[in-house]
Short mmCIF file of C-alpha atoms in Angstrom, two decimals:
data_model
loop_
_atom_site.label_atom_id
_atom_site.label_comp_id
_atom_site.label_asym_id
_atom_site.label_seq_id
_atom_site.Cartn_x
_atom_site.Cartn_y
_atom_site.Cartn_z
CA MET A 728 101.19 117.82 128.63
CA HIS A 729 103.14 115.33 126.42
CA VAL A 730 100.70 113.46 123.88
CA GLN A 731 101.32 109.71 123.29
CA THR A 732 101.71 109.26 119.69
CA GLY A 733 101.27 106.20 117.87
CA PRO A 734 100.95 104.89 114.01
CA ILE A 735 97.87 104.98 111.92
CA GLY A 736 96.76 101.43 111.91
CA VAL A 737 95.24 100.14 108.62
CA PHE A 738 93.50 96.77 108.44
CA ASP A 739 92.46 94.32 105.63
CA SER A 740 91.30 90.70 105.68
CA GLY A 741 93.90 90.20 103.06
CA TYR A 742 96.00 92.33 100.68
CA GLY A 743 93.42 94.67 98.87
CA GLY A 744 93.96 97.16 101.42
CA LEU A 745 97.56 97.42 100.46
CA THR A 746 96.11 99.46 97.81
CA ILE A 747 94.64 102.19 100.20
CA LEU A 748 97.59 102.47 102.03
CA ASN A 749 99.65 102.88 98.99
CA LYS A 750 97.56 106.09 98.64
CA PHE A 751 97.85 107.00 102.11
CA ARG A 752 101.63 107.28 101.76
CA GLU A 753 101.42 109.20 98.66
CA LEU A 754 99.17 111.73 99.96
CA LEU A 755 100.09 111.60 103.59
CA PRO A 756 103.91 110.09 103.64
CA GLU A 757 104.76 111.69 106.84
CA TYR A 758 103.01 109.24 109.11
CA ASN A 759 103.59 106.17 110.43
CA TYR A 760 101.54 103.14 109.56
CA ILE A 761 100.99 99.53 110.70
CA TYR A 762 99.25 97.56 108.11
CA LEU A 763 97.55 94.31 109.57
CA GLY A 764 96.46 91.75 107.10
CA ASP A 765 94.09 88.85 108.53
CA ASN A 766 95.49 86.58 105.84
CA ALA A 767 94.86 83.41 107.56
CA ARG A 768 91.03 83.96 107.63
CA THR A 769 90.73 86.05 104.45
CA PRO A 770 88.52 86.13 102.41
CA TYR A 771 85.76 88.05 104.61
CA GLY A 772 83.51 88.62 101.76
CA THR A 773 81.56 85.11 101.84
CA ARG A 774 81.52 84.86 105.49
CA SER A 775 78.49 86.12 108.09
CA PHE A 776 78.18 89.46 109.66
CA GLU A 777 78.41 88.07 113.01
CA VAL A 778 82.17 86.32 112.07
CA VAL A 779 83.28 89.47 110.32
CA TYR A 780 82.50 91.46 112.99
CA GLU A 781 83.94 88.83 115.33
CA PHE A 782 87.40 88.97 113.32
CA THR A 783 87.54 92.90 112.70
CA LEU A 784 86.83 93.42 116.28
CA GLN A 785 90.13 91.21 117.28
CA ALA A 786 91.99 93.34 114.59
CA VAL A 787 91.22 96.64 116.09
CA ARG A 788 91.96 95.68 119.56
CA LYS A 789 95.59 94.42 118.42
CA LEU A 790 96.07 97.62 116.73
CA PHE A 791 94.96 99.55 119.72
CA GLU A 792 97.54 97.58 121.78
CA LEU A 793 100.04 98.27 119.29
CA GLY A 794 99.34 102.02 119.88
CA CYS A 795 97.26 103.04 117.15
CA PRO A 796 95.04 105.97 117.95
CA LEU A 797 93.12 105.67 114.81
CA VAL A 798 92.49 102.55 112.90
CA ILE A 799 91.11 102.62 109.06
CA LEU A 800 89.30 99.40 107.85
CA ALA A 801 90.81 99.40 104.60
CA CYS A 802 88.34 96.67 103.74
CA ASN A 803 85.10 97.17 102.17
CA THR A 804 83.26 93.91 103.85
CA ALA A 805 84.63 94.77 107.22
CA SER A 806 83.29 98.42 106.54
CA ALA A 807 80.22 97.12 105.71
CA LYS A 808 79.57 94.49 108.25
CA ALA A 809 81.37 95.83 111.34
CA LEU A 810 82.16 99.44 111.36
CA ARG A 811 79.20 100.83 112.87
CA SER A 812 78.78 97.92 115.61
CA ILE A 813 82.32 98.78 116.68
CA GLN A 814 81.96 102.55 116.63
CA GLN A 815 78.69 102.54 118.87
CA ASN A 816 79.04 99.38 121.02
CA ASP A 817 82.63 98.67 121.40
CA LEU A 818 84.72 102.07 121.12
CA PRO A 819 82.95 103.39 124.35
CA HIS A 820 84.40 100.72 126.26
CA LEU A 821 87.91 100.18 124.62
CA ASP A 822 89.01 103.75 124.30
CA ALA A 823 86.44 106.48 123.48
CA SER A 824 89.38 108.65 122.54
CA ARG A 825 90.45 106.83 119.64
CA ARG A 826 88.70 106.25 116.18
CA VAL A 827 87.95 103.55 113.79
CA LEU A 828 86.90 104.74 110.05
CA GLY A 829 85.96 102.85 107.17
CA VAL A 830 86.24 103.13 103.24
CA ILE A 831 82.34 103.20 102.35
CA ARG A 832 81.48 106.62 103.66
CA PRO A 833 84.26 108.69 102.03
CA THR A 834 83.40 106.68 98.80
CA ALA A 835 79.71 107.64 98.87
CA GLU A 836 80.68 111.19 99.78
CA CYS A 837 82.36 111.90 96.52
CA ILE A 838 79.64 110.46 94.45
CA GLY A 839 77.18 113.34 94.26
CA GLN A 840 79.74 115.25 92.32
CA LEU A 841 80.59 112.39 89.83
CA THR A 842 77.30 111.22 88.71
CA GLU A 843 75.33 112.98 86.23
CA SER A 844 72.86 110.68 85.35
CA ARG A 845 72.28 110.21 89.25
CA HIS A 846 72.40 106.23 88.22
CA VAL A 847 75.39 104.52 89.83
CA GLY A 848 76.83 100.78 89.61
CA LEU A 849 78.61 99.22 92.22
CA LEU A 850 80.87 96.11 91.54
CA ALA A 851 81.92 94.48 94.65
CA THR A 852 82.20 91.22 96.95
CA ALA A 853 78.92 89.29 97.37
CA GLY A 854 79.00 90.37 101.13
CA THR A 855 79.59 94.13 100.47
CA VAL A 856 76.60 93.97 97.86
CA LYS A 857 74.56 92.01 100.17
CA SER A 858 74.79 94.08 103.05
CA GLU A 859 73.55 97.13 101.08
CA SER A 860 75.96 99.34 102.74
CA TYR A 861 76.45 101.43 99.61
CA PRO A 862 72.98 102.34 98.79
CA LEU A 863 72.14 103.29 102.25
CA GLU A 864 75.18 105.57 102.85
CA ILE A 865 74.50 107.01 99.35
CA ARG A 866 70.76 107.77 99.88
CA LYS A 867 71.48 109.19 103.28
CA LEU A 868 73.71 111.98 101.50
CA PHE A 869 71.98 111.91 98.17
CA PRO A 870 68.36 110.71 97.99
CA ASP A 871 68.02 111.10 94.42
CA ILE A 872 70.93 108.58 93.51
CA HIS A 873 69.90 105.32 92.16
CA VAL A 874 72.44 102.73 93.28
CA THR A 875 72.62 98.88 91.24
CA GLY A 876 75.07 96.32 92.78
CA VAL A 877 76.59 93.34 91.20
CA PRO A 878 78.83 90.83 93.02
CA CYS A 879 81.95 89.92 91.39
CA PRO A 880 83.21 86.63 93.18
CA MET A 881 85.81 85.74 90.62
CA TRP A 882 87.87 89.03 90.71
CA VAL A 883 89.34 88.64 93.98
CA PRO A 884 90.90 85.34 93.23
CA LEU A 885 92.20 86.61 89.81
CA VAL A 886 94.03 89.28 91.68
CA GLU A 887 95.16 87.42 94.53
CA ASN A 888 96.66 84.51 92.05
CA ASN A 889 98.33 87.01 89.91
CA GLU A 890 96.18 86.57 87.04
CA PHE A 891 94.53 89.92 87.08
CA ASP A 892 96.75 91.09 83.87
CA GLN A 893 96.20 87.52 81.79
CA GLU A 894 93.73 87.05 79.11
CA GLY A 895 91.70 84.41 81.39
CA ALA A 896 90.57 87.30 83.50
CA ASP A 897 88.91 89.04 80.53
CA TYR A 898 85.91 86.77 80.60
CA PHE A 899 84.84 87.47 84.14
CA VAL A 900 85.76 91.05 84.03
CA GLN A 901 83.40 91.61 81.04
CA LYS A 902 80.67 89.09 82.34
CA TYR A 903 80.07 91.33 85.85
CA ILE A 904 80.37 94.66 83.82
CA ASN A 905 77.54 93.34 81.36
CA GLN A 906 75.48 91.85 84.16
CA LEU A 907 75.52 95.49 85.69
CA LEU A 908 74.62 97.55 82.69
CA GLU A 909 72.02 95.28 81.63
CA LYS A 910 70.29 95.90 84.97
CA ASP A 911 70.78 99.77 84.69
CA PRO A 912 71.43 100.90 81.08
CA ASN A 913 71.60 104.43 82.72
CA ILE A 914 74.71 104.00 84.87
CA ASP A 915 77.34 106.88 84.38
CA THR A 916 79.46 106.04 87.22
CA ILE A 917 80.73 102.83 88.61
CA ILE A 918 82.24 102.41 92.07
CA LEU A 919 84.93 99.53 92.42
CA GLY A 920 83.89 98.52 95.92
CA CYS A 921 86.47 96.23 96.89
CA THR A 922 90.15 97.37 97.53
CA HIS A 923 91.72 94.41 94.98
CA TYR A 924 89.65 95.90 92.03
CA PRO A 925 92.25 98.72 91.10
CA LEU A 926 94.64 96.00 89.86
CA LEU A 927 92.00 95.04 87.36
CA MET A 928 91.32 98.75 86.34
CA ASP A 929 92.89 98.46 82.79
CA LYS A 930 91.04 95.55 81.90
CA ILE A 931 87.91 96.93 83.78
CA ARG A 932 88.42 99.96 81.58
CA THR A 933 88.60 97.85 78.38
CA PHE A 934 85.30 96.34 78.83
CA THR A 935 83.34 99.54 80.33
CA PRO A 936 81.83 102.13 77.84
CA ALA A 937 84.24 105.10 77.59
CA HIS A 938 81.55 107.63 78.85
CA ILE A 939 81.32 105.59 82.33
CA ARG A 940 83.33 107.14 85.03
CA LEU A 941 85.58 104.35 87.34
CA VAL A 942 85.80 105.26 90.79
CA ALA A 943 88.64 103.49 92.73
CA GLN A 944 88.48 104.10 96.41
CA GLY A 945 92.31 104.90 97.46
CA GLU A 946 92.18 108.30 95.98
CA TYR A 947 89.09 109.32 97.83
CA VAL A 948 89.62 107.51 100.96
CA SER A 949 93.03 108.97 101.18
CA ARG A 950 91.86 112.69 100.55
CA SER A 951 89.09 111.83 103.18
CA LEU A 952 91.75 111.01 105.76
CA LYS A 953 93.71 114.04 104.94
CA ASP A 954 90.48 116.18 105.46
CA TYR A 955 89.73 114.13 108.57
CA LEU A 956 93.07 114.77 110.30
CA HIS A 957 92.68 118.51 109.15
CA ARG A 958 89.37 118.75 110.95
CA HIS A 959 90.47 117.03 114.02
CA PRO A 960 93.84 118.55 115.20
CA GLU A 961 93.57 116.67 118.61
CA MET A 962 93.79 113.48 116.56
CA LYS A 963 96.47 114.65 114.12
CA GLU A 964 98.66 115.35 117.19
CA ARG A 965 98.50 111.60 118.11
CA CYS A 966 99.29 110.26 114.94
CA ALA A 967 103.20 109.53 114.90
CA THR A 968 105.05 110.99 112.10
CA GLY A 969 108.53 109.54 110.68
CA GLY A 970 107.36 107.96 107.46
CA LYS A 971 107.76 104.40 108.80
CA CYS A 972 105.33 101.47 107.68
CA GLU A 973 105.10 98.02 109.38
CA PHE A 974 103.37 94.98 108.13
CA LEU A 975 101.91 92.47 110.25
CA THR A 976 100.10 89.03 108.93
CA THR A 977 98.14 86.46 110.53
CA GLU A 978 99.61 84.06 107.65
CA SER A 979 103.07 82.99 107.00
CA VAL A 980 105.78 85.99 106.45
CA ASP A 981 106.95 84.41 103.20
CA LYS A 982 103.52 84.10 101.84
CA PHE A 983 102.61 87.76 102.76
CA GLN A 984 105.73 88.92 101.24
CA GLU A 985 105.39 87.02 98.10
CA SER A 986 101.64 88.16 97.48
CA ALA A 987 102.19 91.63 98.75
CA SER A 988 104.90 92.09 96.04
CA VAL A 989 101.88 92.24 93.54
CA PHE A 990 100.64 95.54 95.28
CA LEU A 991 103.70 96.78 96.43
CA HIS A 992 106.95 97.62 94.68
CA GLU A 993 109.45 97.47 97.62
CA GLN A 994 111.29 95.29 100.00
CA ILE A 995 108.91 94.95 103.29
CA HIS A 996 109.70 93.60 106.91
CA VAL A 997 106.82 91.71 107.97
CA ARG A 998 105.86 90.12 111.19
CA SER A 999 103.54 87.42 112.01
CA ILE A 1000 100.87 87.53 114.81
CA SER A 1001 98.11 86.15 115.92
CA LEU A 1002 94.60 87.50 116.74
CA GLU A 1003 92.68 84.55 118.69
#
């Protein structure tokens, strides 16, 4: 019997998910990918649970229509506010044989081996911090780990406006790191719980004490995907290979190409689509 194959879908509200996509393509270059950015309605971080759920479900439906057997929510806010509902309530009706995965669980899984003090910090958007998704996932796996979160509302705008390596960014990078370490001085590991933050990595490293480990998600999420496909050969078989990558946006194509160039160092072909 011939198995119908399709690309792996990667969804984000904006551009941050491109940092995850890059790591997927480094580690698993053989697969085809479709990246969908809901750039017209970004940011999700400040929106209510209901709205994030509704928007994310529209994106998952669209990627399923385009033939994706597997969709990764490469967005912490969508993973925090929509993933579980989609997995439990919607997948059974949409197509029980397909899968939707997020970025929080794989990040939580790696934390146990990384922290010695068992005090972990989280820097993320307000929505992700407020959702408590990281402490909940980490507590399930490692009940002894204490998680402290601080929202960083200025970091995404710094990245999206291409100011992340300018001097003006220093103040806001330092400010949130200091807030976090004031709340819990015993932190030895910090999760960068937003896919935009790797672009600020050099600055974050500069203002973080040297003994603290910084966890950017791309590396762990991509390893987790590789492991997932290894453990689920039936899904692996359904993921098309060929190394192709397609980009879709709900915004203007020109704007996406221009902004995406901060994250991607290649010429890309982008199509505009509607989710509503």
